[in-house]
Amino acid sequence: AIIALDHVDASRGGAVAALTEDGVLHIAAIEKQKNLLTRKTTTSMTENSMALDRFDPSQPVRVLLSGLGDNVLVAWRDGRMLRVDSRVPARLALAEEVDLTPAGDATITALEWLNGRNTLLVGDSKGRTSSWFRIKPDGAATVDGSYLVKTHDLPAGTSAVRSFAASTRSRLA
């Protein structure tokens, strides 16, 4: 059974990521090509999967695809998150493991992309909100040459963060 799912749509295709209860991450990349002479659109799909180590099905999990579908994030309530490089669906690779709650005193209660799906917002049970995005420093030792880093800590609220709603007009939360 599928326990977490996300998708992205683009003019030239899209991607779907699903995590099943047996700890397997499934990714399908969809590509559309339009023949300029016949105007016929052809759709193709590339699928692959990978088993996630130390998968714990007892904790709620969230799966998020980046805006281009080139990264899949799998996050657990305890703050553990895996970033999977999915640029080439036939060669999925674990890019890094990140602790989204490094203080260790809270659980993730909200997790969502800002518009563009490049900046990740993390809300926790202590009312804190942080933002994260990928950087590409010289000499990065990951398979895709980038790291997910925390960029901002917003002032804590008085209760747990329950959800985020991104503006439909701008890149503001």
mmCIF file of N, CA and C in Angstrom, residues 15 20 29 44 47 49 51 53 61 63 69 82 91-93 112 130 158 167:
data_model
loop_
_atom_site.group_PDB
_atom_site.id
_atom_site.type_symbol
_atom_site.label_atom_id
_atom_site.label_comp_id
_atom_site.label_asym_id
_atom_site.label_seq_id
_atom_site.Cartn_x
_atom_site.Cartn_y
_atom_site.Cartn_z
ATOM 1 N N ALA A 15 6.724 14.236 -12.802
ATOM 2 C CA ALA A 15 7.241 13.105 -12.029
ATOM 3 C C ALA A 15 6.260 12.763 -10.915
ATOM 4 N N THR A 20 5.943 3.117 -0.407
ATOM 5 C CA THR A 20 5.039 2.031 -0.015
ATOM 6 C C THR A 20 5.369 1.556 1.389
ATOM 7 N N ALA A 29 9.229 9.118 -13.934
ATOM 8 C CA ALA A 29 9.425 10.368 -14.670
ATOM 9 C C ALA A 29 8.634 10.280 -15.965
ATOM 10 N N SER A 44 6.123 9.257 -22.674
ATOM 11 C CA SER A 44 6.880 8.087 -22.227
ATOM 12 C C SER A 44 7.114 8.198 -20.724
ATOM 13 N N GLU A 47 10.439 4.373 -14.976
ATOM 14 C CA GLU A 47 10.162 4.056 -13.578
ATOM 15 C C GLU A 47 11.373 3.393 -12.938
ATOM 16 N N SER A 49 12.835 2.192 -8.601
ATOM 17 C CA SER A 49 12.547 2.173 -7.176
ATOM 18 C C SER A 49 13.822 1.882 -6.404
ATOM 19 N N ALA A 51 14.969 0.692 -2.162
ATOM 20 C CA ALA A 51 14.602 0.403 -0.777
ATOM 21 C C ALA A 51 15.286 1.414 0.128
ATOM 22 N N ASP A 53 16.864 2.341 3.644
ATOM 23 C CA ASP A 53 17.446 1.727 4.834
ATOM 24 C C ASP A 53 16.807 2.309 6.088
ATOM 25 N N VAL A 61 5.136 9.642 7.562
ATOM 26 C CA VAL A 61 6.189 9.994 6.619
ATOM 27 C C VAL A 61 5.633 10.966 5.602
ATOM 28 N N VAL A 63 6.575 12.553 1.661
ATOM 29 C CA VAL A 63 7.386 12.495 0.456
ATOM 30 C C VAL A 63 7.137 13.785 -0.312
ATOM 31 N N GLY A 69 11.589 17.830 -10.191
ATOM 32 C CA GLY A 69 11.498 16.383 -10.028
ATOM 33 C C GLY A 69 12.861 15.714 -9.945
ATOM 34 N N LEU A 82 15.717 11.971 4.217
ATOM 35 C CA LEU A 82 16.604 11.476 3.181
ATOM 36 C C LEU A 82 16.345 12.281 1.918
ATOM 37 N N ARG A 91 18.881 5.666 -12.342
ATOM 38 C CA ARG A 91 19.998 5.585 -11.402
ATOM 39 C C ARG A 91 19.705 6.395 -10.147
ATOM 40 N N LEU A 92 18.703 6.015 -9.398
ATOM 41 C CA LEU A 92 18.387 6.699 -8.150
ATOM 42 C C LEU A 92 19.546 6.522 -7.177
ATOM 43 N N ALA A 93 19.842 7.584 -6.421
ATOM 44 C CA ALA A 93 20.943 7.501 -5.469
ATOM 45 C C ALA A 93 20.626 8.331 -4.240
ATOM 46 N N GLU A 112 6.439 21.693 3.966
ATOM 47 C CA GLU A 112 5.872 22.099 2.679
ATOM 48 C C GLU A 112 6.881 22.931 1.904
ATOM 49 N N SER A 130 11.564 26.827 10.152
ATOM 50 C CA SER A 130 12.852 27.073 9.501
ATOM 51 C C SER A 130 12.687 26.850 8.007
ATOM 52 N N THR A 158 3.618 30.190 19.828
ATOM 53 C CA THR A 158 3.302 29.674 21.158
ATOM 54 C C THR A 158 2.775 28.246 21.133
ATOM 55 N N SER A 167 1.526 31.586 -0.853
ATOM 56 C CA SER A 167 0.814 32.559 -1.659
ATOM 57 C C SER A 167 0.733 32.060 -3.094
#
